[in-house]
């Protein structure tokens, strides 16, 4: 109880910081990856190279990614910018791949019917393709969100805040209570996000059917 009385407000503040970093990164990654995935369905020959680049970004160790971004102008001036940029890069692959795969998996006969009805490309996209691909796109967003919440703990290494601060301090001082104070809320955030997005994904599947 003394531990929570001492660190409770700090845990709450760092949890809010953690959420902010994750949500900002997810907004940027979705704004980049969903339009890019849609574009790749129109020019399939670019799909493998572009998804391959996103895959390479995913394989870069998180600490190395933060280190690469530190010397860059403007980004390196604020730790939060570095963290959001790195998290955005890690979130791109599942969203991009699922957007592309979801639209490409639509039955060609449905597309032919849309053409027969005289729908424009934009109308077909918003009235047919995106609604049918929505469950798979959301599955990508779900995976990316959980990944971001986990990697955001490393953001503390560059001073960006978040629950990773407690984990790093606990490791440095060999205090398992501080490690758990950072790790447990981060795990709960990931589980809550996964459950919420999973529920939304199941509902979209029902609607799409």
Coordinates of N, CA and C in Angstrom, one line a residue:
X1 N 0.8 -1.2 0.0 CA 0.0 0.0 0.0 C 0.9 1.3 0.0
X2 N 2.0 1.2 0.8 CA 2.9 2.4 0.8 C 3.4 2.6 -0.6
X3 N 3.7 1.5 -1.3 CA 4.3 1.7 -2.7 C 3.3 2.4 -3.6
X4 N 2.0 2.0 -3.5 CA 1.0 2.6 -4.4 C 0.7 4.0 -4.0
X5 N 0.8 4.3 -2.7 CA 0.6 5.6 -2.2 C 1.7 6.6 -2.7
X6 N 2.9 6.0 -2.9 CA 4.1 6.8 -3.3 C 4.1 6.9 -4.8
X7 N 3.8 5.9 -5.5 CA 4.0 5.9 -7.0 C 2.7 5.9 -7.8
X8 N 1.5 5.9 -7.1 CA 0.2 5.8 -7.8 C 0.0 6.9 -8.8
X9 N 0.3 8.2 -8.4 CA 0.0 9.3 -9.3 C 1.0 9.3 -10.5
X10 N 2.2 8.8 -10.2 CA 3.2 8.7 -11.3 C 2.9 7.6 -12.3
X11 N 2.4 6.5 -11.8 CA 1.9 5.4 -12.7 C 0.8 5.9 -13.6
X12 N -0.1 6.7 -13.0 CA -1.3 7.2 -13.8 C -0.8 8.2 -14.8
X13 N 0.1 9.0 -14.5 CA 0.7 10.0 -15.4 C 1.4 9.3 -16.6
X14 N 2.2 8.3 -16.2 CA 3.0 7.6 -17.2 C 2.1 6.8 -18.1
X15 N 1.0 6.3 -17.6 CA 0.0 5.5 -18.4 C -0.6 6.4 -19.4
X16 N -1.0 7.6 -19.0 CA -1.5 8.6 -20.0 C -0.5 8.9 -21.1
X17 N 0.8 9.1 -20.7 CA 1.8 9.4 -21.7 C 1.9 8.2 -22.6
X18 N 1.9 7.0 -22.1 CA 2.0 5.8 -22.9 C 0.9 5.7 -23.9
X19 N -0.3 6.0 -23.4 CA -1.5 5.9 -24.3 C -1.4 7.0 -25.4
X20 N -0.9 8.2 -25.0 CA -0.8 9.3 -26.0 C 0.2 8.9 -27.1
X21 N 1.4 8.4 -26.7 CA 2.4 8.0 -27.7 C 1.8 6.9 -28.7
X22 N 1.1 5.9 -28.1 CA 0.5 4.8 -28.9 C -0.5 5.3 -29.9
X23 N -1.4 6.2 -29.3 CA -2.6 6.6 -30.2 C -2.1 7.5 -31.3
X24 N -1.1 8.4 -31.0 CA -0.5 9.3 -32.0 C 0.1 8.5 -33.1
X25 N 0.9 7.5 -32.7 CA 1.6 6.6 -33.7 C 0.5 5.8 -34.5
X26 N -0.5 5.3 -33.9 CA -1.5 4.6 -34.7 C -2.3 5.5 -35.6
X27 N -2.5 6.7 -35.3 CA -3.2 7.6 -36.2 C -2.3 7.9 -37.4
X28 N -1.0 8.1 -37.2 CA -0.1 8.4 -38.3 C 0.0 7.1 -39.2
X29 N 0.2 6.0 -38.6 CA 0.4 4.8 -39.3 C -0.8 4.4 -40.1
X30 N -2.0 4.6 -39.5 CA -3.3 4.3 -40.3 C -3.4 5.3 -41.4
X31 N -3.1 6.5 -41.2 CA -3.2 7.5 -42.3 C -2.3 7.3 -43.4
X32 N -1.1 6.6 -43.2 CA -0.2 6.2 -44.2 C -0.5 4.9 -44.8
X33 N -0.7 3.9 -44.0 CA -0.8 2.5 -44.5 C -2.1 2.2 -45.2
X34 N -3.2 2.7 -44.7 CA -4.5 2.3 -45.4 C -4.6 2.9 -46.8
X35 N -4.3 4.2 -47.0 CA -4.3 4.7 -48.4 C -3.2 4.0 -49.2
X36 N -2.1 3.7 -48.6 CA -1.0 3.0 -49.4 C -1.5 1.6 -49.8
X37 N -2.2 0.9 -48.9 CA -2.7 -0.4 -49.2 C -3.7 -0.4 -50.3
X38 N -4.6 0.6 -50.3 CA -5.6 0.8 -51.3 C -4.9 1.1 -52.6
X39 N -3.9 1.9 -52.6 CA -3.1 2.3 -53.8 C -2.5 1.0 -54.4
X40 N -2.0 0.1 -53.6 CA -1.3 -1.1 -54.1 C -2.3 -2.0 -54.8
X41 N -3.5 -2.0 -54.4 CA -4.5 -2.9 -55.1 C -4.8 -2.4 -56.5
X42 N -4.5 -1.1 -56.7 CA -4.7 -0.5 -58.1 C -3.4 -0.7 -58.9
X43 N -2.3 -0.8 -58.3 CA -1.0 -1.1 -59.0 C -0.3 -2.3 -58.3
X44 N -0.8 -3.5 -58.5 CA -0.3 -4.7 -57.8 C 1.2 -4.9 -58.0
X45 N 1.8 -4.5 -59.1 CA 3.2 -4.8 -59.3 C 4.1 -4.1 -58.2
X46 N 3.6 -3.1 -57.6 CA 4.4 -2.4 -56.5 C 4.1 -3.0 -55.1
X47 N 3.2 -4.0 -55.0 CA 2.9 -4.5 -53.7 C 4.0 -5.2 -53.0
X48 N 4.7 -6.1 -53.7 CA 5.8 -6.8 -53.1 C 7.0 -5.9 -52.6
X49 N 7.4 -4.9 -53.5 CA 8.5 -4.0 -53.0 C 8.1 -3.2 -51.8
X50 N 6.9 -2.6 -51.9 CA 6.4 -1.7 -50.8 C 6.2 -2.5 -49.5
X51 N 5.5 -3.6 -49.5 CA 5.3 -4.4 -48.3 C 6.7 -5.0 -47.8
X52 N 7.6 -5.2 -48.8 CA 8.9 -5.7 -48.3 C 9.7 -4.6 -47.5
X53 N 9.5 -3.3 -47.9 CA 10.2 -2.2 -47.2 C 9.6 -2.1 -45.8
X54 N 8.2 -2.2 -45.7 CA 7.6 -2.2 -44.4 C 8.0 -3.4 -43.5
X55 N 8.2 -4.5 -44.2 CA 8.7 -5.7 -43.5 C 10.1 -5.5 -42.9
X56 N 11.0 -4.8 -43.7 CA 12.3 -4.5 -43.2 C 12.3 -3.6 -42.0
X57 N 11.4 -2.6 -42.1 CA 11.3 -1.7 -40.9 C 10.9 -2.5 -39.7
X58 N 10.1 -3.5 -39.8 CA 9.6 -4.3 -38.7 C 10.7 -5.1 -38.1
X59 N 11.7 -5.4 -38.8 CA 12.8 -6.3 -38.3 C 13.9 -5.5 -37.6
X60 N 13.9 -4.2 -37.8 CA 15.0 -3.4 -37.1 C 14.7 -3.4 -35.6
X61 N 15.7 -3.8 -34.8 CA 15.6 -3.8 -33.3 C 15.1 -2.4 -32.8
X62 N 14.2 -2.4 -31.9 CA 13.6 -1.1 -31.4 C 14.6 -0.1 -30.9
X63 N 15.6 -0.5 -30.1 CA 16.6 0.4 -29.6 C 17.4 1.0 -30.8
X64 N 17.7 0.2 -31.8 CA 18.5 0.7 -32.9 C 17.6 1.7 -33.7
X65 N 16.3 1.5 -33.8 CA 15.5 2.4 -34.5 C 15.5 3.8 -33.8
X66 N 15.3 3.7 -32.5 CA 15.4 5.0 -31.8 C 16.7 5.7 -31.9
X67 N 17.8 4.9 -31.9 CA 19.1 5.4 -32.1 C 19.3 6.1 -33.5
X68 N 18.8 5.4 -34.5 CA 18.9 6.0 -35.9 C 18.2 7.3 -36.0
X69 N 17.1 7.5 -35.3 CA 16.4 8.7 -35.4 C 16.9 9.9 -34.6
X70 N 17.7 9.6 -33.6 CA 18.2 10.7 -32.7 C 19.0 11.8 -33.4
X71 N 19.9 11.5 -34.4 CA 20.6 12.6 -35.0 C 19.8 13.4 -36.1
X72 N 18.7 12.9 -36.4 CA 17.9 13.6 -37.5 C 17.5 15.0 -37.1
X73 N 17.5 15.9 -38.0 CA 17.0 17.3 -37.7 C 15.5 17.3 -37.4
X74 N 15.1 18.1 -36.5 CA 13.7 18.3 -36.1 C 13.2 17.1 -35.3
X75 N 13.4 15.9 -35.8 CA 12.9 14.7 -35.0 C 13.7 14.6 -33.8
X76 N 15.1 14.7 -33.9 CA 15.9 14.5 -32.7 C 15.8 15.6 -31.7
X77 N 15.1 16.7 -32.0 CA 15.0 17.8 -31.0 C 14.0 17.4 -29.8
X78 N 13.1 16.5 -30.1 CA 12.1 16.1 -29.0 C 12.0 14.6 -29.0
X79 N 12.1 14.1 -27.8 CA 12.0 12.6 -27.6 C 10.7 12.1 -28.1
X80 N 9.6 12.8 -27.8 CA 8.3 12.3 -28.2 C 8.2 12.1 -29.7
X81 N 8.8 13.0 -30.5 CA 8.8 12.9 -32.0 C 9.5 11.6 -32.4
X82 N 10.6 11.4 -31.8 CA 11.4 10.2 -32.1 C 10.5 8.9 -31.8
X83 N 9.9 8.9 -30.7 CA 9.1 7.7 -30.3 C 7.9 7.5 -31.2
X84 N 7.2 8.6 -31.5 CA 6.0 8.5 -32.4 C 6.5 8.0 -33.8
X85 N 7.6 8.6 -34.3 CA 8.1 8.2 -35.6 C 8.4 6.7 -35.7
X86 N 9.2 6.2 -34.7 CA 9.6 4.8 -34.6 C 8.4 3.9 -34.5
X87 N 7.4 4.3 -33.6 CA 6.2 3.4 -33.4 C 5.4 3.4 -34.7
X88 N 5.3 4.5 -35.4 CA 4.6 4.5 -36.6 C 5.2 3.6 -37.6
X89 N 6.5 3.5 -37.7 CA 7.2 2.6 -38.6 C 6.9 1.2 -38.3
X90 N 6.9 0.8 -37.0 CA 6.6 -0.5 -36.6 C 5.1 -0.9 -36.8
X91 N 4.2 0.0 -36.9 CA 2.8 -0.3 -37.0 C 2.4 -0.4 -38.5
X92 N 3.3 0.0 -39.4 CA 2.9 0.1 -40.8 C 2.6 -1.3 -41.4
X93 N 3.4 -2.3 -41.2 CA 3.3 -3.6 -41.9 C 2.0 -4.3 -41.7
X94 N 1.5 -4.5 -40.5 CA 0.2 -5.2 -40.4 C -1.0 -4.5 -41.0
X95 N -1.0 -3.2 -40.9 CA -2.1 -2.4 -41.5 C -2.0 -2.4 -43.0
X96 N -0.8 -2.2 -43.5 CA -0.6 -2.1 -45.0 C -0.9 -3.5 -45.6
X97 N -0.4 -4.5 -45.0 CA -0.6 -5.9 -45.6 C -2.0 -6.3 -45.5
X98 N -2.7 -6.0 -44.4 CA -4.1 -6.4 -44.3 C -5.0 -5.6 -45.1
X99 N -4.7 -4.3 -45.3 CA -5.6 -3.5 -46.2 C -5.5 -4.1 -47.6
X100 N -4.2 -4.3 -48.1 CA -4.0 -4.9 -49.4 C -4.7 -6.2 -49.6
X101 N -4.4 -7.1 -48.6 CA -5.0 -8.5 -48.7 C -6.5 -8.5 -48.6
X102 N -7.1 -7.6 -47.8 CA -8.5 -7.6 -47.6 C -9.2 -7.2 -48.9
X103 N -8.7 -6.2 -49.6 CA -9.4 -5.7 -50.8 C -9.1 -6.7 -51.9
X104 N -7.9 -7.2 -52.0 CA -7.6 -8.2 -53.1 C -8.4 -9.5 -52.9
X105 N -8.9 -9.8 -51.7 CA -9.6 -11.1 -51.4 C -11.0 -11.0 -51.8
X106 N -11.5 -9.8 -52.1 CA -12.9 -9.7 -52.5 C -13.2 -10.5 -53.8
X107 N -14.4 -11.1 -53.8 CA -14.8 -12.0 -54.9 C -14.8 -11.1 -56.2
X108 N -14.1 -11.5 -57.3 CA -14.1 -10.7 -58.5 C -15.5 -10.5 -59.1
X109 N -16.4 -11.4 -58.8 CA -17.8 -11.2 -59.3 C -18.5 -10.0 -58.7
X110 N -18.1 -9.8 -57.5 CA -18.7 -8.6 -56.8 C -18.2 -7.3 -57.5
X111 N -16.9 -7.3 -57.8 CA -16.4 -6.1 -58.6 C -17.0 -6.0 -59.9
X112 N -17.3 -7.1 -60.6 CA -17.9 -7.1 -61.9 C -19.3 -6.5 -61.8
X113 N -20.0 -6.9 -60.8 CA -21.4 -6.4 -60.6 C -21.3 -4.8 -60.4
X114 N -20.3 -4.4 -59.6 CA -20.2 -3.0 -59.3 C -19.9 -2.2 -60.6
X115 N -19.1 -2.8 -61.5 CA -18.9 -2.2 -62.8 C -20.1 -2.2 -63.6
X116 N -20.9 -3.3 -63.6 CA -22.1 -3.3 -64.4 C -23.2 -2.3 -63.9
X117 N -23.1 -2.0 -62.6 CA -24.1 -1.0 -62.1 C -23.6 0.4 -62.4
X118 N -22.4 0.6 -62.9 CA -21.9 1.9 -63.3 C -21.3 2.7 -62.2
X119 N -20.8 2.0 -61.1 CA -20.2 2.6 -60.0 C -18.8 3.1 -60.4
X120 N -18.4 4.3 -60.0 CA -17.1 4.8 -60.2 C -16.1 4.1 -59.3
X121 N -14.8 4.3 -59.5 CA -13.8 3.7 -58.7 C -13.9 4.1 -57.3
X122 N -14.2 5.4 -57.0 CA -14.4 5.9 -55.7 C -15.6 5.3 -55.0
X123 N -16.7 5.3 -55.7 CA -17.9 4.7 -55.2 C -17.8 3.2 -54.9
X124 N -17.1 2.5 -55.7 CA -16.8 1.1 -55.5 C -16.0 0.9 -54.2
X125 N -15.0 1.8 -54.1 CA -14.1 1.7 -52.9 C -14.8 1.8 -51.6
X126 N -15.7 2.9 -51.5 CA -16.3 3.2 -50.3 C -17.6 2.4 -50.0
X127 N -18.2 2.0 -51.1 CA -19.5 1.3 -50.9 C -19.4 -0.2 -50.9
X128 N -18.3 -0.7 -51.5 CA -18.1 -2.2 -51.6 C -16.8 -2.7 -51.0
X129 N -15.7 -2.2 -51.5 CA -14.4 -2.7 -51.1 C -14.0 -2.5 -49.6
X130 N -14.1 -1.3 -49.2 CA -13.7 -1.0 -47.8 C -14.7 -1.7 -46.8
X131 N -16.0 -1.6 -47.0 CA -16.9 -2.4 -46.0 C -16.6 -3.9 -46.0
X132 N -16.3 -4.5 -47.1 CA -16.0 -5.9 -47.1 C -14.7 -6.2 -46.5
X133 N -13.7 -5.3 -46.7 CA -12.4 -5.6 -46.2 C -12.2 -5.1 -44.8
X134 N -13.2 -4.4 -44.3 CA -13.0 -3.8 -42.9 C -12.6 -4.7 -41.8
X135 N -13.2 -5.9 -41.7 CA -12.7 -6.9 -40.7 C -11.2 -7.2 -40.7
X136 N -10.7 -7.4 -41.9 CA -9.3 -7.7 -42.1 C -8.4 -6.5 -41.8
X137 N -8.9 -5.3 -42.2 CA -8.1 -4.1 -41.9 C -8.1 -3.8 -40.4
X138 N -9.2 -4.1 -39.8 CA -9.2 -3.9 -38.3 C -8.4 -4.9 -37.6
X139 N -8.3 -6.1 -38.2 CA -7.3 -7.1 -37.6 C -5.9 -6.6 -37.6
X140 N -5.6 -5.9 -38.8 CA -4.2 -5.3 -38.9 C -4.0 -4.2 -37.9
X141 N -5.0 -3.4 -37.7 CA -5.0 -2.3 -36.7 C -4.8 -2.9 -35.3
X142 N -5.5 -4.0 -35.0 CA -5.5 -4.6 -33.7 C -4.0 -5.1 -33.4
X143 N -3.4 -5.8 -34.4 CA -2.1 -6.3 -34.2 C -1.1 -5.1 -34.1
X144 N -1.3 -4.1 -34.9 CA -0.4 -2.9 -34.8 C -0.5 -2.2 -33.4
X145 N -1.7 -2.1 -32.9 CA -1.9 -1.4 -31.6 C -1.2 -2.2 -30.5
X146 N -1.4 -3.5 -30.4 CA -0.8 -4.3 -29.4 C 0.8 -4.2 -29.5
X147 N 1.3 -4.2 -30.7 CA 2.7 -4.1 -31.0 C 3.2 -2.8 -30.5
X148 N 2.5 -1.7 -30.8 CA 2.9 -0.4 -30.4 C 3.0 -0.2 -28.9
X149 N 1.9 -0.7 -28.2 CA 1.9 -0.6 -26.8 C 3.1 -1.3 -26.1
X150 N 3.5 -2.4 -26.7 CA 4.7 -3.1 -26.2 C 6.0 -2.4 -26.4
X151 N 6.2 -1.9 -27.7 CA 7.4 -1.3 -28.1 C 7.5 0.1 -27.4
X152 N 6.4 0.7 -27.1 CA 6.4 2.1 -26.5 C 7.1 2.1 -25.2
X153 N 7.3 0.9 -24.5 CA 8.0 0.9 -23.3 C 9.5 1.2 -23.5
X154 N 10.0 1.0 -24.7 CA 11.4 1.3 -25.1 C 11.6 2.8 -25.3
X155 N 10.5 3.5 -25.5 CA 10.6 5.0 -25.7 C 11.3 5.7 -24.6
X156 N 11.2 5.1 -23.4 CA 11.8 5.7 -22.2 C 13.3 5.8 -22.3
X157 N 13.9 5.0 -23.2 CA 15.3 5.0 -23.4 C 15.8 6.3 -24.0
X158 N 14.9 7.0 -24.7 CA 15.3 8.3 -25.3 C 14.6 9.4 -24.6
X159 N 14.0 9.2 -23.5 CA 13.4 10.2 -22.7 C 12.0 10.6 -23.1
X160 N 11.3 9.7 -23.8 CA 10.0 10.0 -24.3 C 8.9 9.8 -23.3
X161 N 9.2 9.2 -22.2 CA 8.2 9.0 -21.1 C 7.5 7.6 -21.3
X162 N 6.3 7.5 -20.7 CA 5.6 6.2 -20.8 C 6.0 5.3 -19.7
X163 N 5.3 4.2 -19.6 CA 5.5 3.2 -18.6 C 6.9 2.6 -18.6
X164 N 7.6 2.7 -19.7 CA 9.0 2.2 -19.8 C 9.9 2.8 -18.8
X165 N 9.6 4.1 -18.4 CA 10.4 4.8 -17.4 C 10.5 4.0 -16.1
X166 N 9.4 3.5 -15.6 CA 9.4 2.7 -14.4 C 10.2 1.4 -14.6
X167 N 10.0 0.8 -15.8 CA 10.7 -0.5 -16.0 C 12.2 -0.3 -16.0
X168 N 12.7 0.8 -16.7 CA 14.1 1.1 -16.7 C 14.7 1.4 -15.4
X169 N 13.9 2.2 -14.6 CA 14.4 2.6 -13.3 C 14.4 1.4 -12.4
X170 N 13.4 0.5 -12.5 CA 13.4 -0.7 -11.7 C 14.6 -1.6 -12.0
X171 N 14.9 -1.7 -13.3 CA 16.1 -2.6 -13.7 C 17.4 -2.0 -13.2
X172 N 17.5 -0.6 -13.3 CA 18.7 0.0 -12.8 C 18.9 -0.1 -11.3
X173 N 17.8 0.0 -10.6 CA 17.9 -0.1 -9.1 C 17.6 -1.5 -8.6
X174 N 17.5 -2.4 -9.5 CA 17.2 -3.8 -9.1 C 15.9 -3.9 -8.2
X175 N 14.9 -3.2 -8.6 CA 13.7 -3.1 -7.8 C 12.5 -3.7 -8.6
X176 N 12.2 -4.9 -8.3 CA 11.2 -5.6 -9.1 C 9.8 -5.0 -9.0
X177 N 9.6 -4.2 -7.9 CA 8.3 -3.6 -7.7 C 8.1 -2.5 -8.8
X178 N 9.2 -1.7 -9.1 CA 9.1 -0.7 -10.1 C 9.0 -1.3 -11.5
X179 N 9.7 -2.4 -11.7 CA 9.5 -3.1 -13.0 C 8.1 -3.6 -13.2
X180 N 7.5 -4.2 -12.2 CA 6.1 -4.6 -12.3 C 5.1 -3.4 -12.4
X181 N 5.5 -2.3 -11.8 CA 4.6 -1.1 -11.8 C 4.5 -0.6 -13.3
X182 N 5.6 -0.8 -14.0 CA 5.6 -0.4 -15.4 C 5.0 -1.5 -16.4
X183 N 5.4 -2.7 -16.1 CA 5.1 -3.8 -17.0 C 3.6 -4.2 -16.9
X184 N 3.1 -4.3 -15.7 CA 1.7 -4.7 -15.5 C 0.7 -3.8 -16.2
X185 N 0.8 -2.4 -15.9 CA -0.2 -1.5 -16.7 C 0.0 -1.6 -18.2
X186 N 1.3 -1.8 -18.7 CA 1.5 -1.9 -20.1 C 0.8 -3.1 -20.7
X187 N 0.9 -4.2 -19.9 CA 0.3 -5.5 -20.3 C -1.2 -5.3 -20.3
X188 N -1.8 -4.7 -19.3 CA -3.2 -4.5 -19.2 C -3.7 -3.6 -20.3
X189 N -3.0 -2.6 -20.7 CA -3.4 -1.7 -21.8 C -3.4 -2.5 -23.1
X190 N -2.4 -3.4 -23.3 CA -2.4 -4.2 -24.5 C -3.6 -5.2 -24.5
X191 N -3.9 -5.8 -23.4 CA -5.0 -6.7 -23.3 C -6.3 -6.0 -23.6
X192 N -6.5 -4.8 -23.0 CA -7.7 -4.1 -23.1 C -7.9 -3.6 -24.6
X193 N -6.8 -3.2 -25.2 CA -6.9 -2.7 -26.6 C -7.2 -3.9 -27.5
X194 N -6.6 -5.1 -27.2 CA -6.8 -6.3 -28.0 C -8.3 -6.7 -27.9
X195 N -8.8 -6.7 -26.7 CA -10.2 -7.1 -26.5 C -11.2 -6.2 -27.1
X196 N -11.0 -4.9 -27.0 CA -11.9 -3.9 -27.6 C -11.9 -4.0 -29.1
X197 N -10.7 -4.0 -29.7 CA -10.6 -4.1 -31.1 C -11.1 -5.5 -31.7
X198 N -10.9 -6.5 -30.8 CA -11.4 -7.8 -31.2 C -12.9 -7.9 -31.3
X199 N -13.5 -7.2 -30.3 CA -15.0 -7.1 -30.3 C -15.5 -6.4 -31.5
X200 N -14.9 -5.3 -31.8 CA -15.3 -4.5 -33.0 C -15.0 -5.3 -34.3
X201 N -13.9 -6.0 -34.3 CA -13.7 -6.9 -35.5 C -14.7 -7.9 -35.7
X202 N -15.2 -8.6 -34.6 CA -16.2 -9.6 -34.8 C -17.5 -9.0 -35.2
X203 N -17.8 -7.8 -34.7 CA -19.1 -7.2 -35.2 C -19.0 -6.8 -36.6
X204 N -17.9 -6.3 -37.1 CA -17.7 -6.0 -38.5 C -17.9 -7.2 -39.4
X205 N -17.3 -8.3 -38.9 CA -17.5 -9.6 -39.7 C -18.9 -10.0 -39.8
X206 N -19.7 -9.8 -38.8 CA -21.1 -10.1 -38.8 C -21.8 -9.2 -39.8
X207 N -21.5 -7.9 -39.8 CA -22.1 -6.9 -40.7 C -21.7 -7.3 -42.2
X208 N -20.4 -7.6 -42.4 CA -19.9 -7.9 -43.7 C -20.6 -9.1 -44.3
X209 N -20.9 -10.1 -43.4 CA -21.6 -11.3 -43.9 C -23.0 -11.0 -44.3

